[in-house]
PDB file of C-alpha atoms in Angstrom:
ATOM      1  CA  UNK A  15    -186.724   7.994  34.479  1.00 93.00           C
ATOM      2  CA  UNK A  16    -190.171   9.221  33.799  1.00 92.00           C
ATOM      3  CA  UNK A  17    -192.140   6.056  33.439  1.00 93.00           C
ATOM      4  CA  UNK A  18    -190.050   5.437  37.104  1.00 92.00           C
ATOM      5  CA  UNK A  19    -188.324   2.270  36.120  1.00 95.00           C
ATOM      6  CA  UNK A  20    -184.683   3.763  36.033  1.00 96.00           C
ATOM      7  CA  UNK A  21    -183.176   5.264  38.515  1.00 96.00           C
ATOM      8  CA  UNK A  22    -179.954   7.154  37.468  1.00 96.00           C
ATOM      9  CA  UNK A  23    -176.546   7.939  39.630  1.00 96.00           C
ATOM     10  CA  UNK A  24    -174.471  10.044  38.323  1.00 96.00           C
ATOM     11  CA  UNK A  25    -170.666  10.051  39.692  1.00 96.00           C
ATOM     12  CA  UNK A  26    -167.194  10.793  39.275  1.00 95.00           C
ATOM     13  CA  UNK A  27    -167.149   7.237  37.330  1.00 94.00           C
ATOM     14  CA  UNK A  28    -169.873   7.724  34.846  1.00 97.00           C
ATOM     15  CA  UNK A  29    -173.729   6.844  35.012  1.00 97.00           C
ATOM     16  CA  UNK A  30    -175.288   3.872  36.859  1.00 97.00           C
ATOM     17  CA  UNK A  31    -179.030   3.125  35.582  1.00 97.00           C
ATOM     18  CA  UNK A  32    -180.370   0.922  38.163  1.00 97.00           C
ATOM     19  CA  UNK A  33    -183.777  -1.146  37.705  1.00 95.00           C
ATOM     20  CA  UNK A  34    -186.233   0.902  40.454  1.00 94.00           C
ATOM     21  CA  UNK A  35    -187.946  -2.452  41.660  1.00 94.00           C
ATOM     22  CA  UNK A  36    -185.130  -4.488  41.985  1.00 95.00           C
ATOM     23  CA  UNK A  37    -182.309  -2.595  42.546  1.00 95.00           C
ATOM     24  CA  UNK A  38    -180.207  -4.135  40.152  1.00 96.00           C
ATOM     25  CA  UNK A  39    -177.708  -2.201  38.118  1.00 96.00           C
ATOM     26  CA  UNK A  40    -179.195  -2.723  34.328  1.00 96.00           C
ATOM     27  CA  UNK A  41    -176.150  -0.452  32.171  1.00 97.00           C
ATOM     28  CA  UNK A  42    -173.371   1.616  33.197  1.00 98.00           C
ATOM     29  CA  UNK A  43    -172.381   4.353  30.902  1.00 98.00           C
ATOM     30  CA  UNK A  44    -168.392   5.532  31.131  1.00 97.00           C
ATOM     31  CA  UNK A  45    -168.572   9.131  30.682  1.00 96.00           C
ATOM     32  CA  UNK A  46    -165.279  10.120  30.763  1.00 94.00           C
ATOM     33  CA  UNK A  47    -166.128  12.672  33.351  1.00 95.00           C
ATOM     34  CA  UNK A  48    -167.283  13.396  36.551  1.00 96.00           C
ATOM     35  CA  UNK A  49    -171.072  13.932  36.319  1.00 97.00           C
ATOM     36  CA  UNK A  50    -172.234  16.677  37.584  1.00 95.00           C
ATOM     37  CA  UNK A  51    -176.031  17.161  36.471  1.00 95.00           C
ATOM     38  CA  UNK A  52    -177.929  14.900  34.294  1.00 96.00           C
ATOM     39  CA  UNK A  53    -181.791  14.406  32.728  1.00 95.00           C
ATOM     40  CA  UNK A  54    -183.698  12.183  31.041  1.00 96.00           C
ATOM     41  CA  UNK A  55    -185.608  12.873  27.964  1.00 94.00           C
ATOM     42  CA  UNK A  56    -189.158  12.609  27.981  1.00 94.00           C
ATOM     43  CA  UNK A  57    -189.632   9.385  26.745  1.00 94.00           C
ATOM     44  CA  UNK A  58    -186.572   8.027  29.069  1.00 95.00           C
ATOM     45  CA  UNK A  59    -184.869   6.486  25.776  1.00 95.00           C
ATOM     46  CA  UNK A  60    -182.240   9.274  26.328  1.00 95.00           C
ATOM     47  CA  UNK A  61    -180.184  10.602  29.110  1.00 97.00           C
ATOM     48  CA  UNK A  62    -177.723  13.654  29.344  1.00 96.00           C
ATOM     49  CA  UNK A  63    -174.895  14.475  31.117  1.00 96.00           C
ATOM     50  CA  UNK A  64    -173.185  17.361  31.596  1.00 94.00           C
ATOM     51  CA  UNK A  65    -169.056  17.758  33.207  1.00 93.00           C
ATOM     52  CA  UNK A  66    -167.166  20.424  35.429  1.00 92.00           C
ATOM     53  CA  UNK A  67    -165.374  21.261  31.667  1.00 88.00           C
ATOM     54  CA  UNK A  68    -168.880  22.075  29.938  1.00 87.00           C
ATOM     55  CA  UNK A  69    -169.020  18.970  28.146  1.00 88.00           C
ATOM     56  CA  UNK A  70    -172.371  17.379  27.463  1.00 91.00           C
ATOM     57  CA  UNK A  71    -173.297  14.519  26.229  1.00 93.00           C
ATOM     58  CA  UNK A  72    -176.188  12.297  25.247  1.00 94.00           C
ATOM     59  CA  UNK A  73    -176.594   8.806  25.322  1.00 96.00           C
ATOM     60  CA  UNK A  74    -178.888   5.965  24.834  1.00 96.00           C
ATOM     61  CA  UNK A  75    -180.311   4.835  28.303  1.00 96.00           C
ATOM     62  CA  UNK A  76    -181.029   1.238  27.197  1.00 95.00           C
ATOM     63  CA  UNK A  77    -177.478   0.059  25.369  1.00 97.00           C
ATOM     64  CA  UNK A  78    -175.548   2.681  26.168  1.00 96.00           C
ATOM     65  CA  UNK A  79    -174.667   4.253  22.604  1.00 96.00           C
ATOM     66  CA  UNK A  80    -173.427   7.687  22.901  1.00 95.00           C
ATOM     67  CA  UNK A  81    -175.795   9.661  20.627  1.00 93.00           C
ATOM     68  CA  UNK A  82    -174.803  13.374  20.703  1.00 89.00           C
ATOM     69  CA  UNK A  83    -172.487  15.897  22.063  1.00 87.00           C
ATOM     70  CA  UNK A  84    -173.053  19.489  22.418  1.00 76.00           C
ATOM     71  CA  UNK A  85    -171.038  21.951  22.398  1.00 65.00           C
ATOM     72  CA  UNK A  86    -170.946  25.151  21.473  1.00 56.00           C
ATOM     73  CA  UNK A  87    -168.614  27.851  20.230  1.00 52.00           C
ATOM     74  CA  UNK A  88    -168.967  31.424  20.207  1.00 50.00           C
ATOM     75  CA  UNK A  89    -169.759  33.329  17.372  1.00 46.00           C
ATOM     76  CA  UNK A  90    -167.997  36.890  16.636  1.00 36.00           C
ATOM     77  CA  UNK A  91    -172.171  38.432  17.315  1.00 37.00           C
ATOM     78  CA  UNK A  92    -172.008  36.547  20.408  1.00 47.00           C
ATOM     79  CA  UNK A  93    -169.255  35.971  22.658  1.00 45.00           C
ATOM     80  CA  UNK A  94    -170.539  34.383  25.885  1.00 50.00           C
ATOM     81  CA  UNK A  95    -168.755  31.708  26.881  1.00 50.00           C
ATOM     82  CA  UNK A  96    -169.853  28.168  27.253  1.00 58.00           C
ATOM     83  CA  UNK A  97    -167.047  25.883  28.518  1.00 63.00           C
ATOM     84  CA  UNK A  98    -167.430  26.376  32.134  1.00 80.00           C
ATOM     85  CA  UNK A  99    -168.909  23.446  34.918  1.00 89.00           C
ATOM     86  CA  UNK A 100    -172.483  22.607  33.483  1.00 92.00           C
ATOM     87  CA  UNK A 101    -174.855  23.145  36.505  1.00 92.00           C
ATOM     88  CA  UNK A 102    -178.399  22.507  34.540  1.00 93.00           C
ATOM     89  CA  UNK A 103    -179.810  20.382  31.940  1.00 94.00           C
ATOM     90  CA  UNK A 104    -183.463  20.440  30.681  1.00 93.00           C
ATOM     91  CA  UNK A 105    -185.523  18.903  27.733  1.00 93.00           C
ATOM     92  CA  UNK A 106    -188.276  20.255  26.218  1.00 92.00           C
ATOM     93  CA  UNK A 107    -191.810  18.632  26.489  1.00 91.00           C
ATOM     94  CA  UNK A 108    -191.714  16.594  23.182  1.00 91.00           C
ATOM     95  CA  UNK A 109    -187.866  16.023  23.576  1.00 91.00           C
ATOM     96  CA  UNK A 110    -186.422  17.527  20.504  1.00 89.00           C
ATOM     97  CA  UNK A 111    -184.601  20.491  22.375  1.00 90.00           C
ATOM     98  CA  UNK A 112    -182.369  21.056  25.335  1.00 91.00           C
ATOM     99  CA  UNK A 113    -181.443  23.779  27.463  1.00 90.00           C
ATOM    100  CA  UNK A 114    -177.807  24.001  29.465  1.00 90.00           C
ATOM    101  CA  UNK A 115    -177.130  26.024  32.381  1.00 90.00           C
ATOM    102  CA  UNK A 116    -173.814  27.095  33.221  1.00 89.00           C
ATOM    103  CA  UNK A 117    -171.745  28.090  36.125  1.00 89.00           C
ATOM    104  CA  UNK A 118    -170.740  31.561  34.560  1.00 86.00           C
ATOM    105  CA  UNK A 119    -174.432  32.003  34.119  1.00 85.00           C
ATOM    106  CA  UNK A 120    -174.735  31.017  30.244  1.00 85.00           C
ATOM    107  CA  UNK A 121    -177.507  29.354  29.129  1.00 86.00           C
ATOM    108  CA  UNK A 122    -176.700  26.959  26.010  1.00 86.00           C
ATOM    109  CA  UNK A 123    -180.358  26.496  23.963  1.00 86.00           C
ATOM    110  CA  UNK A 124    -180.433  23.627  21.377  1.00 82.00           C
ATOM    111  CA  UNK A 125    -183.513  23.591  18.784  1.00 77.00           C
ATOM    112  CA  UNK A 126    -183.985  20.619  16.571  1.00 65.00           C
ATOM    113  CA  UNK A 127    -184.903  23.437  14.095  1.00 60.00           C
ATOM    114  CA  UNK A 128    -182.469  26.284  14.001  1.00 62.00           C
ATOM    115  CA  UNK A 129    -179.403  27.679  15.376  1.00 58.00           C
ATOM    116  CA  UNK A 130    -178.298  27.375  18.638  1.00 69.00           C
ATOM    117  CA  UNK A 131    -179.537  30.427  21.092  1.00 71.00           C
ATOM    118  CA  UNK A 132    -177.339  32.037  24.053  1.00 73.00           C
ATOM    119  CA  UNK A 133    -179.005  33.524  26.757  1.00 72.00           C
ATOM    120  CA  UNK A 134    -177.939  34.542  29.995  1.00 68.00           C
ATOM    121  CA  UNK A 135    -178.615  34.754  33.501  1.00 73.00           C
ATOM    122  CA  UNK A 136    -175.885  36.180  35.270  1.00 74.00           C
ATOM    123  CA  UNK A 137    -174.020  35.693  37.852  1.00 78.00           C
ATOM    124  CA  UNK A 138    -174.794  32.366  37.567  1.00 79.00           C
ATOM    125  CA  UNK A 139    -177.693  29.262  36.706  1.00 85.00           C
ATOM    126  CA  UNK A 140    -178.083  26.811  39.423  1.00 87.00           C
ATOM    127  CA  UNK A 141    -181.146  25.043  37.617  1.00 87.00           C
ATOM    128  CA  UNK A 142    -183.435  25.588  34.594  1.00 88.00           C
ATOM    129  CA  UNK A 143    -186.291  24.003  32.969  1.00 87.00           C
ATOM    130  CA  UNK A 144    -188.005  24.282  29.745  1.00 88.00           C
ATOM    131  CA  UNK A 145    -191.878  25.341  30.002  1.00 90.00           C
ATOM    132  CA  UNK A 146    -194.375  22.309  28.956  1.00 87.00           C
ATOM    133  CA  UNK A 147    -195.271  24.692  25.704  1.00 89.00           C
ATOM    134  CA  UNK A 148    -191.743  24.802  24.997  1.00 87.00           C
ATOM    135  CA  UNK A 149    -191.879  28.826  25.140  1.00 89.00           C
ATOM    136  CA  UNK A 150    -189.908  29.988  27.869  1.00 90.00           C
ATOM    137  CA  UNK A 151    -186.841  28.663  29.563  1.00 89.00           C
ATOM    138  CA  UNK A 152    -187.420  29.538  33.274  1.00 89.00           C
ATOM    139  CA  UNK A 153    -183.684  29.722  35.476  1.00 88.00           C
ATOM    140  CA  UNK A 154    -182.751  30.314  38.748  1.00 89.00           C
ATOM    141  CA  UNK A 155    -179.536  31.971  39.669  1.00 84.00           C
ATOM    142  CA  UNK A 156    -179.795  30.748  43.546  1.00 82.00           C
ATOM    143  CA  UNK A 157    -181.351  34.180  44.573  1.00 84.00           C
ATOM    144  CA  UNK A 158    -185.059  34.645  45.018  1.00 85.00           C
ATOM    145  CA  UNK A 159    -186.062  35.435  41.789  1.00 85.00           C
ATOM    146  CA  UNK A 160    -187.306  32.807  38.832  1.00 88.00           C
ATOM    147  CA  UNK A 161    -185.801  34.346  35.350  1.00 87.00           C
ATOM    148  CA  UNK A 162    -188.428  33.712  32.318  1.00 89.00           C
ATOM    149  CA  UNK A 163    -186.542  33.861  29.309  1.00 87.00           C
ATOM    150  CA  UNK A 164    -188.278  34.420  25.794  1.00 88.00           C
ATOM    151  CA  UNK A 165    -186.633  31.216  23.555  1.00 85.00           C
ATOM    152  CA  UNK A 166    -188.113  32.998  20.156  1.00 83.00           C
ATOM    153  CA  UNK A 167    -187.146  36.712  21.163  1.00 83.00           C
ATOM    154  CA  UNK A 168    -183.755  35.596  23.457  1.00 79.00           C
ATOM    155  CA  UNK A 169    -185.070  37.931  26.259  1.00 84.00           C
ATOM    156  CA  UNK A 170    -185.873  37.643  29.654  1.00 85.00           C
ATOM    157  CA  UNK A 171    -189.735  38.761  30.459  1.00 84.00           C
ATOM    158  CA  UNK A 172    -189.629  42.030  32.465  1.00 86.00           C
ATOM    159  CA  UNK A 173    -191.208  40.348  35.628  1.00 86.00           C
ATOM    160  CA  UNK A 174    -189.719  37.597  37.057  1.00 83.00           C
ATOM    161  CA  UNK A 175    -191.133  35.060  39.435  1.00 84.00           C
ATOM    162  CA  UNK A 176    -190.708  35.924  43.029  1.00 84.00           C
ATOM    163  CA  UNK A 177    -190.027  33.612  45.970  1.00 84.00           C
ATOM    164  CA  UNK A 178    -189.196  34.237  49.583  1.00 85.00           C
ATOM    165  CA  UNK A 179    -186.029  32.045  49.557  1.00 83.00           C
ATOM    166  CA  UNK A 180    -183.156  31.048  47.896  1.00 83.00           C
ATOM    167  CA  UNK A 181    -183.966  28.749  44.513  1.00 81.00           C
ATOM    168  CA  UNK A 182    -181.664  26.430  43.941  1.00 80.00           C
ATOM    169  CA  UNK A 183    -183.755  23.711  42.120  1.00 79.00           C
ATOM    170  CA  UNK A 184    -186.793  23.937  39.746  1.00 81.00           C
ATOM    171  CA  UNK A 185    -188.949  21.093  38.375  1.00 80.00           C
ATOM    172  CA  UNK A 186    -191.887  20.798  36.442  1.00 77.00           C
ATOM    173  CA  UNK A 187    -194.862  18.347  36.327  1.00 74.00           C
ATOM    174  CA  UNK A 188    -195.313  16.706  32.946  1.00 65.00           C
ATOM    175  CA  UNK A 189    -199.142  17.210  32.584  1.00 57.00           C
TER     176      UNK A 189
END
């Protein structure tokens, strides 16, 4: 969690949440799925989840109480697809929004504020994270380069971040 107090484990059985000082398992959370990438919200009040099937869910991290479920269906302006294995989950900085990577390289973007925006970042997204200014999604595909992708315009930025390796997993600092 980010205050570090809760550590998650996410399995084929659901969520564990474990107390970080004691070890001791504080809530289990049945997800109905095998869990295959999972975040907490900012504030740690809120943890997602997302399945091999492209389900995600929210829940509460203290009782428990599932509190949302996203999903998305395809509109006839935009038919990318959304139902394959989730591979990324991100909040935004205040914890209002979330961001979805897929398998098939969709990216699933949930404002508080407006309709849902589909971006993608073919072949496929191995990780993504929001930007602290909420701005740009940034997503890596498990080749070299870092995609920055526009969340008001839906595009990605003509230069993307370069790395000598692989990138399989991004992160950002919260300051």
């Amino acid at each position: 969690s980010p205050d570090g107090e809760t550590m998650a484990l996410g399995t084929t059985s659901g969520i564990f949440l474990y107390d970080s000082q004691t070890k001791e398992l504080n809530l289990f959370i049945d997800t109905q799925f095998n869990v295959l990438d999972m975040s907490f919200n900012p504030l740690g009040n809120e943890i997602a989840a997302g399945s091999p099937t492209g389900i995600v869910n929210t829940w509460n991290s203290e009782s428990g109480e599932l509190l949302q479920n996203f999903s998305f269906t395809p509109s006839s302006l935009n038919q990318l697809a959304s139902s394959g294995e989730v591979t990324a989950i991100s909040y935004s900085s205040d914890g209002k929004n979330i961001a979805i990577g897929y398998k098939n390289g969709v990216i699933n973007y949930f404002p508080s504020n407006q309709p849902t925006i589909v971006l993608d970042n073919f072949p496929s997204v191995e990780d993504l994270i929001i930007s602290a200014d909420n701005r740009f999604i940034y997503a890596s595909n498990g080749e070299n380069n870092i995609e920055i992708l526009d969340i008001q315009s839906g595009k990605k930025q003509e230069n993307p971040l370069s790395n000598p390796g692989a990138v399989n997993n991004l992160s950002r600092s919260e300051e």
